[in-house]
Short mmCIF file of C-alpha atoms and ligand atoms in Angstrom, two decimals:
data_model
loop_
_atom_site.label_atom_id
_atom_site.label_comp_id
_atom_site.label_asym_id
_atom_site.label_seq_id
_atom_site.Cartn_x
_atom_site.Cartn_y
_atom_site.Cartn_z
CA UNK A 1 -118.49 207.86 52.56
CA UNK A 2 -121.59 207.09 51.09
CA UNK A 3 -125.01 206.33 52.81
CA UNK A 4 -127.04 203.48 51.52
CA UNK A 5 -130.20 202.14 53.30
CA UNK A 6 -130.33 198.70 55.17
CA UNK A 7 -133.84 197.47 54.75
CA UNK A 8 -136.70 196.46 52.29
CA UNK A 9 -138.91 198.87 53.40
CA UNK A 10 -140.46 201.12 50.69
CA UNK A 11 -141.70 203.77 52.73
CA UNK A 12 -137.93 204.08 54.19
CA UNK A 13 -136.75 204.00 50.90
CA UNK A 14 -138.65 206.65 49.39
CA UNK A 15 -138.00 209.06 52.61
CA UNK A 16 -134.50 208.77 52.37
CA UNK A 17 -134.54 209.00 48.29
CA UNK A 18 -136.51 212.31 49.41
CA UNK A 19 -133.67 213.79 51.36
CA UNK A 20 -131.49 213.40 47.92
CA UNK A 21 -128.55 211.45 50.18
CA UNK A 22 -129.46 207.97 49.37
CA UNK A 23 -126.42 206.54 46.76
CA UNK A 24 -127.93 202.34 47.07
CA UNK A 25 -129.81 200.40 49.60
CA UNK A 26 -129.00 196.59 50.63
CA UNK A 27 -131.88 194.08 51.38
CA UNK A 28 -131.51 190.43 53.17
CA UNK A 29 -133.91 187.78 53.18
CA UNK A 30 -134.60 188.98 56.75
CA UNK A 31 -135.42 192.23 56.08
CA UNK A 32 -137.86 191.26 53.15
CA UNK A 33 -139.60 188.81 56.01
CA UNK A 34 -139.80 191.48 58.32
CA UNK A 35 -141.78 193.37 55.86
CA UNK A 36 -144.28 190.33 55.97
CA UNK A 37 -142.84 189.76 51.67
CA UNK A 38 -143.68 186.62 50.21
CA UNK A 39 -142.06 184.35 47.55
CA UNK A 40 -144.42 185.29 44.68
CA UNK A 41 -143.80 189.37 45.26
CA UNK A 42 -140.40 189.32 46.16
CA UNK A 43 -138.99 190.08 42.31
CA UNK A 44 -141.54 192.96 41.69
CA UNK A 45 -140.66 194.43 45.11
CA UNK A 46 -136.93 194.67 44.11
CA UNK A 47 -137.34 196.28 41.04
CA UNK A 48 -139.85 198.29 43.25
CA UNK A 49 -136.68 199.82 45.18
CA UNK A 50 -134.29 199.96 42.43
CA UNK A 51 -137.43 202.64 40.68
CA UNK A 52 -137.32 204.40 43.75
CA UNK A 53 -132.90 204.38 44.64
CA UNK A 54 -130.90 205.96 41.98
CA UNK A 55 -127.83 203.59 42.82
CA UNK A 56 -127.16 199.90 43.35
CA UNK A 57 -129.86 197.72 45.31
CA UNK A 58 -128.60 194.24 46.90
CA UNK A 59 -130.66 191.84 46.39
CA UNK A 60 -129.69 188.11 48.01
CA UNK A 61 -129.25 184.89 46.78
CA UNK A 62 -130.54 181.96 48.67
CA UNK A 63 -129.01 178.51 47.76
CA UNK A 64 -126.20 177.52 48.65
CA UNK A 65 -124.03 175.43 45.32
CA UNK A 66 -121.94 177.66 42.67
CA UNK A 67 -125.06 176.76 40.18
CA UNK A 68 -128.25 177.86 41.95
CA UNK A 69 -126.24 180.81 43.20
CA UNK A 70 -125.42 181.84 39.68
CA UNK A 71 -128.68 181.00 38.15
CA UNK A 72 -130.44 182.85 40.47
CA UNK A 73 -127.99 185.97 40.43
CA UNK A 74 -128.34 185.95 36.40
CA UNK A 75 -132.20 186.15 37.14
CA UNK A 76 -132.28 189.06 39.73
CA UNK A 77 -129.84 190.60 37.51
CA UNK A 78 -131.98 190.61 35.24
CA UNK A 79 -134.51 192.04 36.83
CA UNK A 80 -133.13 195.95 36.81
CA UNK A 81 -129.82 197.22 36.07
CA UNK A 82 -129.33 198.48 39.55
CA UNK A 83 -129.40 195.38 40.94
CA UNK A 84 -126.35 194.09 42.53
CA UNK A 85 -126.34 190.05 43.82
CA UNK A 86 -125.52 189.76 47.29
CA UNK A 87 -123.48 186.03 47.83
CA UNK A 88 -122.57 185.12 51.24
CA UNK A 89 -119.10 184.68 51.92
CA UNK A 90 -118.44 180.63 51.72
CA UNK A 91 -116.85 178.71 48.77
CA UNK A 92 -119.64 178.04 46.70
CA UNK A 93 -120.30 181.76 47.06
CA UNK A 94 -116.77 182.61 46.33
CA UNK A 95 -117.13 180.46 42.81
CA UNK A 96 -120.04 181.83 42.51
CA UNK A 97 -118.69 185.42 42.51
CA UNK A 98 -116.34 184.44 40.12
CA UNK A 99 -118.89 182.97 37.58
CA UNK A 100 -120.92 186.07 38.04
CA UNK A 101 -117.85 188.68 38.20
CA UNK A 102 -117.17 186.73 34.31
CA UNK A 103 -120.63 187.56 33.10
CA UNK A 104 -120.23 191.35 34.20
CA UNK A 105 -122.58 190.98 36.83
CA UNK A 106 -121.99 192.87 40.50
CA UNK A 107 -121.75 190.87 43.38
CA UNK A 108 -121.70 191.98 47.06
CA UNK A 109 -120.27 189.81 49.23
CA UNK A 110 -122.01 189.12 52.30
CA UNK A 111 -121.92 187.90 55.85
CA UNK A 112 -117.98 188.87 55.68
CA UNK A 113 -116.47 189.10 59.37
CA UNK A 114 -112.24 188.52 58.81
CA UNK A 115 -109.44 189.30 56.70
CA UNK A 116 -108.94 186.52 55.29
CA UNK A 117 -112.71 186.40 53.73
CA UNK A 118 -112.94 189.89 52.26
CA UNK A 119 -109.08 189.33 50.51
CA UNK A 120 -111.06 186.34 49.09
CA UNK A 121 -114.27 188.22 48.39
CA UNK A 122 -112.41 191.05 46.42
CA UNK A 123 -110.31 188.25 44.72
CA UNK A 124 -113.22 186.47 43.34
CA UNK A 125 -114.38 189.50 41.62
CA UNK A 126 -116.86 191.01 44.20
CA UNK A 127 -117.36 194.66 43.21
CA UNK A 128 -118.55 195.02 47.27
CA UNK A 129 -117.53 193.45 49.73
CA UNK A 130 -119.31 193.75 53.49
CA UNK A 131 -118.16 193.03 56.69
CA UNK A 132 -120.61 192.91 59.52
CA UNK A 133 -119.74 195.11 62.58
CA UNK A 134 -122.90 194.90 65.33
CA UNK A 135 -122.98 190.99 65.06
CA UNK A 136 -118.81 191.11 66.32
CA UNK A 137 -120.20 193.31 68.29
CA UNK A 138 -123.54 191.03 70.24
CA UNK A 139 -120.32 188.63 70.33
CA UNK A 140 -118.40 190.68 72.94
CA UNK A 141 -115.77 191.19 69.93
CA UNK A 142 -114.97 194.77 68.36
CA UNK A 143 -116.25 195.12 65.22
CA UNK A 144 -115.11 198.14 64.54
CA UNK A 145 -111.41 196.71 64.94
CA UNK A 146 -112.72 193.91 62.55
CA UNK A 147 -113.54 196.69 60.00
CA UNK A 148 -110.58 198.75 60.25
CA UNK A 149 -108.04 195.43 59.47
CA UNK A 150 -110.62 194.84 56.76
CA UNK A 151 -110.29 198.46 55.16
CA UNK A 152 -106.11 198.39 56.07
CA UNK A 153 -106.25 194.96 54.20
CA UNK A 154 -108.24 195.11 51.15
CA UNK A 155 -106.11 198.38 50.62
CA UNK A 156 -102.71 197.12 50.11
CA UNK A 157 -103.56 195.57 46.69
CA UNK A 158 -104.65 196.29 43.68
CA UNK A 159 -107.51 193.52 42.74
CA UNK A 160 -107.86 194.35 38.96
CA UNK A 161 -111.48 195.60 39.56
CA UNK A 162 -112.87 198.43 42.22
CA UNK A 163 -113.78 196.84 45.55
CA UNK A 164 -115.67 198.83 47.64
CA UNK A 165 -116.31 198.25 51.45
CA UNK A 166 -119.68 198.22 52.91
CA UNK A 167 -120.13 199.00 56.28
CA UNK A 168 -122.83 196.43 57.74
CA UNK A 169 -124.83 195.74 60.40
CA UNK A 170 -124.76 199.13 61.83
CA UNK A 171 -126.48 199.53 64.98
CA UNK A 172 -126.03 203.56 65.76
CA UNK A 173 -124.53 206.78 64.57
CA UNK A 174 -121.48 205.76 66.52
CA UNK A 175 -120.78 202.91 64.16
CA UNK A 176 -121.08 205.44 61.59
CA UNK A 177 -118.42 207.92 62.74
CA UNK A 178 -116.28 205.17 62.83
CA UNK A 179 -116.83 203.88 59.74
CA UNK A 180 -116.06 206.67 58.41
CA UNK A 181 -113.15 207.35 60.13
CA UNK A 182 -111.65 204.21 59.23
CA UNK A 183 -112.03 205.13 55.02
CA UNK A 184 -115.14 202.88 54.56
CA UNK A 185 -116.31 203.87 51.08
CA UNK A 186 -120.35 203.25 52.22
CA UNK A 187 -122.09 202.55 55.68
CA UNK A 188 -125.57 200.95 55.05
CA UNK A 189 -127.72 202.14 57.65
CA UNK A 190 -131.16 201.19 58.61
CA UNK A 191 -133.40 204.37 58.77
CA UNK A 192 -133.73 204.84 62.38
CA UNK A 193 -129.51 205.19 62.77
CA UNK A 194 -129.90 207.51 59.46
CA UNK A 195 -132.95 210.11 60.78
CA UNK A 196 -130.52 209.80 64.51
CA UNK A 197 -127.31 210.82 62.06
CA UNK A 198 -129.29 213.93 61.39
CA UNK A 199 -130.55 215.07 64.40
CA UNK A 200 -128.69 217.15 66.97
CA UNK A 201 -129.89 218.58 70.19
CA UNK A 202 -128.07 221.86 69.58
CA UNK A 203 -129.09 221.96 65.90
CA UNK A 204 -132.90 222.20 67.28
CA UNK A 205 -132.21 224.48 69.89
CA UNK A 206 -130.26 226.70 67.99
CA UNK A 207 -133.11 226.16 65.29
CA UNK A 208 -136.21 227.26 67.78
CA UNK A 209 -133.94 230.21 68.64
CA UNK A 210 -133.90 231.54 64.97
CA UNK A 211 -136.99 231.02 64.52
CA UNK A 212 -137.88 233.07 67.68
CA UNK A 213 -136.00 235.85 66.73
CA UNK A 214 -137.70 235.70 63.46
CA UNK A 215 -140.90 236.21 64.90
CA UNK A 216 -139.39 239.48 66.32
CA UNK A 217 -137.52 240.42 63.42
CA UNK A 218 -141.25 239.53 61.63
CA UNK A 219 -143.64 241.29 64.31
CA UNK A 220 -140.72 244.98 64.92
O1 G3P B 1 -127.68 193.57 55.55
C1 G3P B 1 -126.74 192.96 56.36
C2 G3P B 1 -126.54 193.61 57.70
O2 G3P B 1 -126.47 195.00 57.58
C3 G3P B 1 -127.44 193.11 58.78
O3 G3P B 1 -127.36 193.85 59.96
O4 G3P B 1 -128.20 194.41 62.23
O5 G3P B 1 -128.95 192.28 61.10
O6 G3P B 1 -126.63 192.51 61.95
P1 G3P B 1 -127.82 193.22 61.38
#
């Protein structure tokens, strides 16, 4: 499975693209707000991350007919050839996809909860496809569950083009294992659940030990 980063922070970015594990990193219109982006700087700051990720950056569309969507995927396409367009899963989106998918441009499809929407997703040409587990989850519903049908799904057919699943909306390291358990070709994490997927208890303590009998080794 492969890590990508869930946010629009640059400083996260760069830290992760530091540790040489980062393969892509996914943005949302939330996550650029919570960053305090506006409208005018929002273009630069993607092609910002794609400088800084050496793999695919989602960047999101946000209209809502087949025509903006498109138009405004064909610009952030444009923008950097990492870019991938994140669509939300509904029909326009879906046509959308397909439109986009026919100009050989990558689509994520987003805000993907059931079956029945990633089978669509993958058949309208999405090269990603992402189905949300922590918001089934604030719902009192499994999302891991959601995920594995998902992965069991999508993998029964062959869609004429690679589909990969996205784990989203991972809350914790949990979600991770899980993920990965299930087959899921990429979690995107934000970077709090990715520095907690690193750290262990017993990998420090057996750390400070080392290095104590270093010291030793160092001082004999
Ligand atoms: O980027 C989409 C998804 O990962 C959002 O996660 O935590 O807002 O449900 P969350």
């Amino acid at each position: 499975m492969k890590f990508f980063l869930d946010t629009a922070n640059i400083a996260e970015i760069e830290e992760a693209a530091s540790w040489g594990v980062l393969a892509g990193v996914t943005t949302n219109p939330s996550l650029y707000a919570r960053e305090g982006g506006n409208l005018a700087d929002f273009h630069d700051h993607i092609v910002r991350i794609c400088e800084i990720a050496d793999g695919p950056v989602s960047a999101e569309t946000v209209t809502l007919t087949r025509d903006e969507i498109v138009a405004e995927g064909v610009e952030l396409a444009a923008l950097h050839e990492n870019v991938v367009v994140k669509v939300p899963t509904m029909p326009e989106g879906l046509a959308a996809t397909r439109m986009l998918a026919e100009k050989g441009i990558r689509v994520n499809m987003t805000l993907c909860f059931t079956v029945p929407q990633a089978l669509l997703a993958a058949r309208s040409g999405a090269a990603y496809v992402s189905p949300f587990i922590g918001r089934f989850d604030d719902i009192s519903e499994d999302g891991i569950e959601h995920l594995g049908s998902v992965i069991a799904a999508l993998s029964n057919y062959d869609f004429g083009h690679d589909v990969e699943v996205i784990a989203a909306s991972v809350r914790h390291p949990q979600h991770v294992v899980a993920s990965a358990l299930l087959g899921a070709d990429i979690a995107t994490v934000p970077f709090g659940v990715l520095e907690k997927c690193v750290k262990h208890p017993l990998t420090d303590r057996g750390l400070e030990a080392f290095l104590a009998d270093w010291e030793k080794v160092k001082n004999s």
